[in-house]
């Protein structure tokens, strides 16, 4: 009973925030996000197991933008051809928001907070999907963020400015916190209009504000919780980390934003335009993709088509994304 009531409150709070925020404060410029709110026809959570750890992909919905943003160095005609052959639109690329809930012992850990209302009208569905599992934001003990871009931290702030996850410790990479939160970031490297850059920076500040006093900062390359290790992947942002979940002989690798969409950043080696240090990001991609391929790891991509699980295959010319079969 209590669970249901709480869920209703959260869902209406999120719906309210979406209405207000997309209408005014953070409206998207044409082309940066789909203007229409999508209907919900299917459940958007996916349960699987990593050894003894119960894992659930929880969708926060969708974001998107011009494909040229996500494949920054692609020749335009070639990019269009690749999208056409994948039966994808050539003028807009849709990206998923695959957050992951881990239940390790009696603790619930959420990897990535999701976009909420910061990147268009189709984010913020995480709370609904938590509710579908019979959980509320109160049940989350830890939220670990791979990097502080708005689509990864947007849901941290509730509509009334309070903590959306009142009982959670929030962990973020130290170098990102310094770059985006403690300083005024120069985002002129991003291939988006200047007003978008300004909203992007403001949305980061706004989203993390309820947690600034007791944020836990981590360095890439350490086991931060039992069974959860960060792997440094700097380049996309100064501090981005990817995650390795391990239990027994089972492993799951989360690639954060090493790639936006497998079609353009794995099957083709085009570089994401928003990578701040292009060469460092490409080196991190190669290093981590090589490991994933060599160890035949199960991989979860934050922005890949839901539920975002598959494996990376080494080919003669690069890599190929092989989606995992659906498990019932
Ligand atoms: Zn992202």
GROMACS .gro file of C-alpha atoms and ligand atoms in nm:
model
  329
    1UNK     CA    1   0.000   0.000   0.000
    2UNK     CA    2   0.273   0.238   0.104
    3UNK     CA    3   0.474   0.136  -0.201
    4UNK     CA    4   0.184   0.216  -0.435
    5UNK     CA    5   0.123   0.556  -0.281
    6UNK     CA    6   0.487   0.652  -0.295
    7UNK     CA    7   0.507   0.539  -0.652
    8UNK     CA    8   0.208   0.751  -0.751
    9UNK     CA    9   0.363   1.054  -0.587
   10UNK     CA   10   0.696   1.003  -0.763
   11UNK     CA   11   0.539   0.940  -1.101
   12UNK     CA   12   0.323   1.253  -1.083
   13UNK     CA   13   0.620   1.456  -0.958
   14UNK     CA   14   0.824   1.342  -1.257
   15UNK     CA   15   0.540   1.405  -1.500
   16UNK     CA   16   0.501   1.755  -1.356
   17UNK     CA   17   0.870   1.825  -1.386
   18UNK     CA   18   0.873   1.707  -1.746
   19UNK     CA   19   0.585   1.938  -1.836
   20UNK     CA   20   0.738   2.243  -1.676
   21UNK     CA   21   1.099   2.186  -1.770
   22UNK     CA   22   1.062   2.092  -2.134
   23UNK     CA   23   0.812   2.373  -2.183
   24UNK     CA   24   1.034   2.647  -2.046
   25UNK     CA   25   1.361   2.622  -1.863
   26UNK     CA   26   1.536   2.366  -2.080
   27UNK     CA   27   1.345   2.350  -2.406
   28UNK     CA   28   1.550   2.181  -2.679
   29UNK     CA   29   1.650   2.355  -3.001
   30UNK     CA   30   1.498   2.207  -3.316
   31UNK     CA   31   1.678   1.889  -3.413
   32UNK     CA   32   1.836   1.819  -3.075
   33UNK     CA   33   1.551   1.603  -2.948
   34UNK     CA   34   1.235   1.449  -3.080
   35UNK     CA   35   0.954   1.697  -3.004
   36UNK     CA   36   0.686   1.434  -2.958
   37UNK     CA   37   0.650   1.238  -2.639
   38UNK     CA   38   0.650   0.869  -2.719
   39UNK     CA   39   0.378   0.635  -2.597
   40UNK     CA   40   0.459   0.341  -2.365
   41UNK     CA   41   0.359   0.005  -2.508
   42UNK     CA   42   0.608  -0.234  -2.348
   43UNK     CA   43   0.767  -0.290  -2.013
   44UNK     CA   44   1.110  -0.127  -2.004
   45UNK     CA   45   1.300  -0.333  -1.751
   46UNK     CA   46   1.507  -0.645  -1.819
   47UNK     CA   47   1.626  -0.888  -1.552
   48UNK     CA   48   1.932  -1.110  -1.573
   49UNK     CA   49   2.193  -1.253  -1.342
   50UNK     CA   50   2.568  -1.191  -1.303
   51UNK     CA   51   2.670  -1.483  -1.080
   52UNK     CA   52   2.497  -1.418  -0.746
   53UNK     CA   53   2.417  -1.056  -0.837
   54UNK     CA   54   2.064  -0.980  -0.957
   55UNK     CA   55   2.087  -0.723  -1.237
   56UNK     CA   56   1.802  -0.529  -1.398
   57UNK     CA   57   1.830  -0.286  -1.689
   58UNK     CA   58   1.587  -0.001  -1.614
   59UNK     CA   59   1.517   0.228  -1.906
   60UNK     CA   60   1.497   0.600  -1.839
   61UNK     CA   61   1.358   0.646  -2.191
   62UNK     CA   62   1.519   0.803  -2.498
   63UNK     CA   63   1.721   1.101  -2.611
   64UNK     CA   64   1.863   1.181  -2.951
   65UNK     CA   65   1.991   1.429  -3.203
   66UNK     CA   66   2.151   1.470  -3.544
   67UNK     CA   67   2.353   1.157  -3.640
   68UNK     CA   68   2.648   1.381  -3.740
   69UNK     CA   69   2.690   1.474  -3.370
   70UNK     CA   70   2.742   1.110  -3.269
   71UNK     CA   71   2.963   1.016  -3.567
   72UNK     CA   72   3.174   1.331  -3.571
   73UNK     CA   73   3.433   1.229  -3.830
   74UNK     CA   74   3.204   1.031  -4.065
   75UNK     CA   75   3.182   1.142  -4.429
   76UNK     CA   76   2.818   1.253  -4.457
   77UNK     CA   77   2.723   1.039  -4.758
   78UNK     CA   78   2.877   0.729  -4.600
   79UNK     CA   79   2.699   0.793  -4.270
   80UNK     CA   80   2.366   0.826  -4.451
   81UNK     CA   81   2.428   0.501  -4.635
   82UNK     CA   82   2.514   0.313  -4.313
   83UNK     CA   83   2.198   0.444  -4.143
   84UNK     CA   84   1.983   0.359  -4.445
   85UNK     CA   85   2.120   0.004  -4.457
   86UNK     CA   86   2.035  -0.033  -4.087
   87UNK     CA   87   1.679   0.089  -4.158
   88UNK     CA   88   1.738   0.392  -3.936
   89UNK     CA   89   1.633   0.751  -4.008
   90UNK     CA   90   1.911   0.963  -4.160
   91UNK     CA   91   1.807   1.293  -3.995
   92UNK     CA   92   1.772   1.186  -3.631
   93UNK     CA   93   1.952   0.929  -3.418
   94UNK     CA   94   1.764   0.782  -3.123
   95UNK     CA   95   1.969   0.681  -2.818
   96UNK     CA   96   1.849   0.473  -2.524
   97UNK     CA   97   1.910   0.542  -2.155
   98UNK     CA   98   1.987   0.199  -2.002
   99UNK     CA   99   2.046   0.244  -1.629
  100UNK     CA  100   2.134  -0.072  -1.436
  101UNK     CA  101   2.009  -0.181  -1.095
  102UNK     CA  102   2.235  -0.424  -0.910
  103UNK     CA  103   2.128  -0.613  -0.600
  104UNK     CA  104   2.446  -0.712  -0.421
  105UNK     CA  105   2.370  -0.878  -0.088
  106UNK     CA  106   2.112  -0.651   0.076
  107UNK     CA  107   2.223  -0.334  -0.108
  108UNK     CA  108   2.062  -0.184  -0.419
  109UNK     CA  109   2.305  -0.001  -0.644
  110UNK     CA  110   2.197   0.205  -0.944
  111UNK     CA  111   2.458   0.255  -1.217
  112UNK     CA  112   2.380   0.589  -1.386
  113UNK     CA  113   2.089   0.811  -1.279
  114UNK     CA  114   1.952   0.875  -1.630
  115UNK     CA  115   1.853   1.199  -1.806
  116UNK     CA  116   1.521   1.289  -1.643
  117UNK     CA  117   1.391   1.603  -1.811
  118UNK     CA  118   1.734   1.748  -1.896
  119UNK     CA  119   1.761   1.623  -2.258
  120UNK     CA  120   1.410   1.632  -2.402
  121UNK     CA  121   1.061   1.503  -2.325
  122UNK     CA  122   1.132   1.127  -2.345
  123UNK     CA  123   1.354   1.082  -2.039
  124UNK     CA  124   1.250   1.042  -1.676
  125UNK     CA  125   1.092   0.698  -1.705
  126UNK     CA  126   1.328   0.538  -1.455
  127UNK     CA  127   1.090   0.598  -1.164
  128UNK     CA  128   0.801   0.433  -1.342
  129UNK     CA  129   1.018   0.130  -1.416
  130UNK     CA  130   1.142   0.112  -1.057
  131UNK     CA  131   0.776   0.116  -0.955
  132UNK     CA  132   0.702  -0.172  -1.190
  133UNK     CA  133   0.952  -0.377  -0.985
  134UNK     CA  134   0.774  -0.276  -0.664
  135UNK     CA  135   1.055  -0.039  -0.567
  136UNK     CA  136   1.073   0.333  -0.494
  137UNK     CA  137   1.369   0.574  -0.506
  138UNK     CA  138   1.388   0.533  -0.125
  139UNK     CA  139   1.505   0.175  -0.183
  140UNK     CA  140   1.824   0.278  -0.367
  141UNK     CA  141   2.133   0.270  -0.141
  142UNK     CA  142   2.402   0.384  -0.386
  143UNK     CA  143   2.398   0.566  -0.722
  144UNK     CA  144   2.724   0.540  -0.920
  145UNK     CA  145   2.771   0.782  -1.212
  146UNK     CA  146   3.017   0.704  -1.497
  147UNK     CA  147   3.054   1.072  -1.594
  148UNK     CA  148   2.856   1.384  -1.509
  149UNK     CA  149   2.687   1.461  -1.843
  150UNK     CA  150   2.317   1.556  -1.793
  151UNK     CA  151   2.184   1.230  -1.940
  152UNK     CA  152   2.369   1.044  -1.662
  153UNK     CA  153   2.286   1.272  -1.366
  154UNK     CA  154   1.952   1.434  -1.464
  155UNK     CA  155   1.731   1.223  -1.237
  156UNK     CA  156   1.930   1.301  -0.921
  157UNK     CA  157   1.721   1.611  -0.854
  158UNK     CA  158   1.349   1.580  -0.776
  159UNK     CA  159   1.101   1.832  -0.917
  160UNK     CA  160   1.096   2.026  -0.587
  161UNK     CA  161   1.476   2.052  -0.581
  162UNK     CA  162   1.526   1.782  -0.318
  163UNK     CA  163   1.718   1.456  -0.354
  164UNK     CA  164   1.533   1.217  -0.582
  165UNK     CA  165   1.711   0.928  -0.406
  166UNK     CA  166   1.688   1.041  -0.042
  167UNK     CA  167   1.870   0.743   0.110
  168UNK     CA  168   2.141   0.699  -0.152
  169UNK     CA  169   2.510   0.774  -0.145
  170UNK     CA  170   2.602   0.923  -0.484
  171UNK     CA  171   2.944   0.843  -0.631
  172UNK     CA  172   3.098   1.032  -0.925
  173UNK     CA  173   3.445   1.045  -1.086
  174UNK     CA  174   3.669   1.308  -0.928
  175UNK     CA  175   3.806   1.455  -1.254
  176UNK     CA  176   3.453   1.516  -1.389
  177UNK     CA  177   3.342   1.675  -1.063
  178UNK     CA  178   3.635   1.914  -1.084
  179UNK     CA  179   3.577   1.996  -1.453
  180UNK     CA  180   3.196   2.027  -1.468
  181UNK     CA  181   3.083   2.106  -1.114
  182UNK     CA  182   3.362   2.288  -0.926
  183UNK     CA  183   3.463   2.494  -1.229
  184UNK     CA  184   3.288   2.667  -1.516
  185UNK     CA  185   3.351   2.420  -1.802
  186UNK     CA  186   3.457   2.537  -2.148
  187UNK     CA  187   3.230   2.328  -2.371
  188UNK     CA  188   3.326   2.493  -2.701
  189UNK     CA  189   3.463   2.153  -2.815
  190UNK     CA  190   3.108   2.014  -2.834
  191UNK     CA  191   2.958   2.011  -3.187
  192UNK     CA  192   2.629   2.169  -3.074
  193UNK     CA  193   2.495   2.529  -3.069
  194UNK     CA  194   2.624   2.758  -2.795
  195UNK     CA  195   2.286   2.791  -2.622
  196UNK     CA  196   2.275   2.410  -2.602
  197UNK     CA  197   2.622   2.410  -2.441
  198UNK     CA  198   2.503   2.662  -2.182
  199UNK     CA  199   2.192   2.461  -2.093
  200UNK     CA  200   2.403   2.144  -2.086
  201UNK     CA  201   2.640   2.297  -1.826
  202UNK     CA  202   2.353   2.449  -1.624
  203UNK     CA  203   2.166   2.116  -1.620
  204UNK     CA  204   2.469   1.939  -1.473
  205UNK     CA  205   2.499   2.195  -1.192
  206UNK     CA  206   2.125   2.186  -1.124
  207UNK     CA  207   2.102   1.806  -1.123
  208UNK     CA  208   2.387   1.741  -0.878
  209UNK     CA  209   2.316   2.042  -0.654
  210UNK     CA  210   2.120   1.844  -0.388
  211UNK     CA  211   2.426   1.618  -0.337
  212UNK     CA  212   2.721   1.860  -0.345
  213UNK     CA  213   2.776   1.850   0.031
  214UNK     CA  214   2.835   1.477   0.056
  215UNK     CA  215   2.916   1.348  -0.291
  216UNK     CA  216   3.165   1.059  -0.282
  217UNK     CA  217   3.430   1.107  -0.548
  218UNK     CA  218   3.613   0.808  -0.692
  219UNK     CA  219   3.918   0.748  -0.913
  220UNK     CA  220   3.896   0.512  -1.209
  221UNK     CA  221   4.063   0.174  -1.159
  222UNK     CA  222   3.946   0.072  -0.812
  223UNK     CA  223   3.694  -0.170  -0.664
  224UNK     CA  224   3.447   0.084  -0.521
  225UNK     CA  225   3.195  -0.169  -0.391
  226UNK     CA  226   3.218  -0.543  -0.350
  227UNK     CA  227   3.182  -0.688  -0.702
  228UNK     CA  228   3.194  -0.347  -0.875
  229UNK     CA  229   3.519  -0.208  -1.019
  230UNK     CA  230   3.567   0.115  -1.215
  231UNK     CA  231   3.791   0.111  -1.524
  232UNK     CA  232   3.931   0.449  -1.623
  233UNK     CA  233   3.816   0.554  -1.972
  234UNK     CA  234   3.905   0.925  -1.981
  235UNK     CA  235   3.860   1.104  -2.312
  236UNK     CA  236   3.484   1.144  -2.358
  237UNK     CA  237   3.508   1.351  -2.040
  238UNK     CA  238   3.811   1.408  -1.814
  239UNK     CA  239   3.698   1.144  -1.564
  240UNK     CA  240   3.469   0.900  -1.741
  241UNK     CA  241   3.487   0.546  -1.605
  242UNK     CA  242   3.345   0.220  -1.733
  243UNK     CA  243   3.236  -0.050  -1.490
  244UNK     CA  244   3.312  -0.418  -1.437
  245UNK     CA  245   3.060  -0.623  -1.240
  246UNK     CA  246   3.195  -0.959  -1.119
  247UNK     CA  247   3.048  -1.250  -0.928
  248UNK     CA  248   3.200  -1.598  -0.933
  249UNK     CA  249   3.315  -1.659  -1.291
  250UNK     CA  250   3.052  -1.423  -1.437
  251UNK     CA  251   3.141  -1.077  -1.562
  252UNK     CA  252   2.952  -0.780  -1.705
  253UNK     CA  253   3.125  -0.481  -1.862
  254UNK     CA  254   2.943  -0.146  -1.883
  255UNK     CA  255   3.089   0.073  -2.156
  256UNK     CA  256   2.929   0.406  -2.048
  257UNK     CA  257   2.969   0.647  -2.344
  258UNK     CA  258   3.267   0.485  -2.517
  259UNK     CA  259   3.013   0.440  -2.800
  260UNK     CA  260   2.672   0.598  -2.857
  261UNK     CA  261   2.524   0.353  -3.107
  262UNK     CA  262   2.683   0.024  -3.219
  263UNK     CA  263   2.603   0.091  -3.584
  264UNK     CA  264   2.823   0.401  -3.601
  265UNK     CA  265   3.075   0.366  -3.315
  266UNK     CA  266   3.142  -0.013  -3.301
  267UNK     CA  267   3.058  -0.165  -3.642
  268UNK     CA  268   3.213   0.152  -3.785
  269UNK     CA  269   3.489   0.328  -3.593
  270UNK     CA  270   3.347   0.680  -3.621
  271UNK     CA  271   3.426   0.904  -3.327
  272UNK     CA  272   3.153   1.055  -3.108
  273UNK     CA  273   3.159   1.434  -3.167
  274UNK     CA  274   3.114   1.514  -2.793
  275UNK     CA  275   3.441   1.330  -2.700
  276UNK     CA  276   3.644   1.608  -2.537
  277UNK     CA  277   3.985   1.452  -2.607
  278UNK     CA  278   3.928   1.262  -2.931
  279UNK     CA  279   4.256   1.066  -2.934
  280UNK     CA  280   4.239   0.972  -2.565
  281UNK     CA  281   3.876   0.857  -2.610
  282UNK     CA  282   3.971   0.649  -2.917
  283UNK     CA  283   4.255   0.486  -2.722
  284UNK     CA  284   4.021   0.404  -2.430
  285UNK     CA  285   3.767   0.259  -2.675
  286UNK     CA  286   4.031   0.035  -2.837
  287UNK     CA  287   4.176  -0.078  -2.502
  288UNK     CA  288   3.840  -0.166  -2.348
  289UNK     CA  289   3.680  -0.311  -2.663
  290UNK     CA  290   3.991  -0.532  -2.716
  291UNK     CA  291   3.954  -0.666  -2.362
  292UNK     CA  292   3.579  -0.722  -2.404
  293UNK     CA  293   3.642  -0.912  -2.729
  294UNK     CA  294   3.937  -1.117  -2.598
  295UNK     CA  295   3.750  -1.221  -2.280
  296UNK     CA  296   3.415  -1.264  -2.462
  297UNK     CA  297   3.253  -1.046  -2.196
  298UNK     CA  298   2.885  -0.968  -2.170
  299UNK     CA  299   2.862  -0.594  -2.239
  300UNK     CA  300   2.597  -0.335  -2.151
  301UNK     CA  301   2.592  -0.011  -2.350
  302UNK     CA  302   2.416   0.279  -2.182
  303UNK     CA  303   2.289   0.423  -2.512
  304UNK     CA  304   2.256   0.103  -2.721
  305UNK     CA  305   1.913  -0.027  -2.829
  306UNK     CA  306   1.727  -0.158  -2.519
  307UNK     CA  307   1.818  -0.359  -2.321
  308UNK     CA  308   2.167  -0.281  -2.453
  309UNK     CA  309   2.325  -0.623  -2.385
  310UNK     CA  310   2.557  -0.803  -2.624
  311UNK     CA  311   2.918  -0.884  -2.704
  312UNK     CA  312   3.195  -0.721  -2.902
  313UNK     CA  313   3.360  -0.928  -3.172
  314UNK     CA  314   3.706  -0.852  -3.315
  315UNK     CA  315   3.695  -0.849  -3.698
  316UNK     CA  316   3.964  -0.812  -3.966
  317UNK     CA  317   3.897  -0.439  -3.985
  318UNK     CA  318   3.776  -0.346  -3.634
  319UNK     CA  319   3.483  -0.461  -3.423
  320UNK     CA  320   3.126  -0.584  -3.460
  321UNK     CA  321   2.839  -0.563  -3.209
  322UNK     CA  322   2.654  -0.891  -3.149
  323UNK     CA  323   2.330  -0.838  -2.949
  324UNK     CA  324   2.259  -1.098  -2.678
  325UNK     CA  325   1.954  -1.320  -2.711
  326UNK     CA  326   1.649  -1.219  -2.507
  327UNK     CA  327   1.610  -1.427  -2.190
  328UNK     CA  328   1.267  -1.497  -2.051
  329LIG    ZN1  329   2.548   0.966  -2.237
   0.00000   0.00000   0.00000
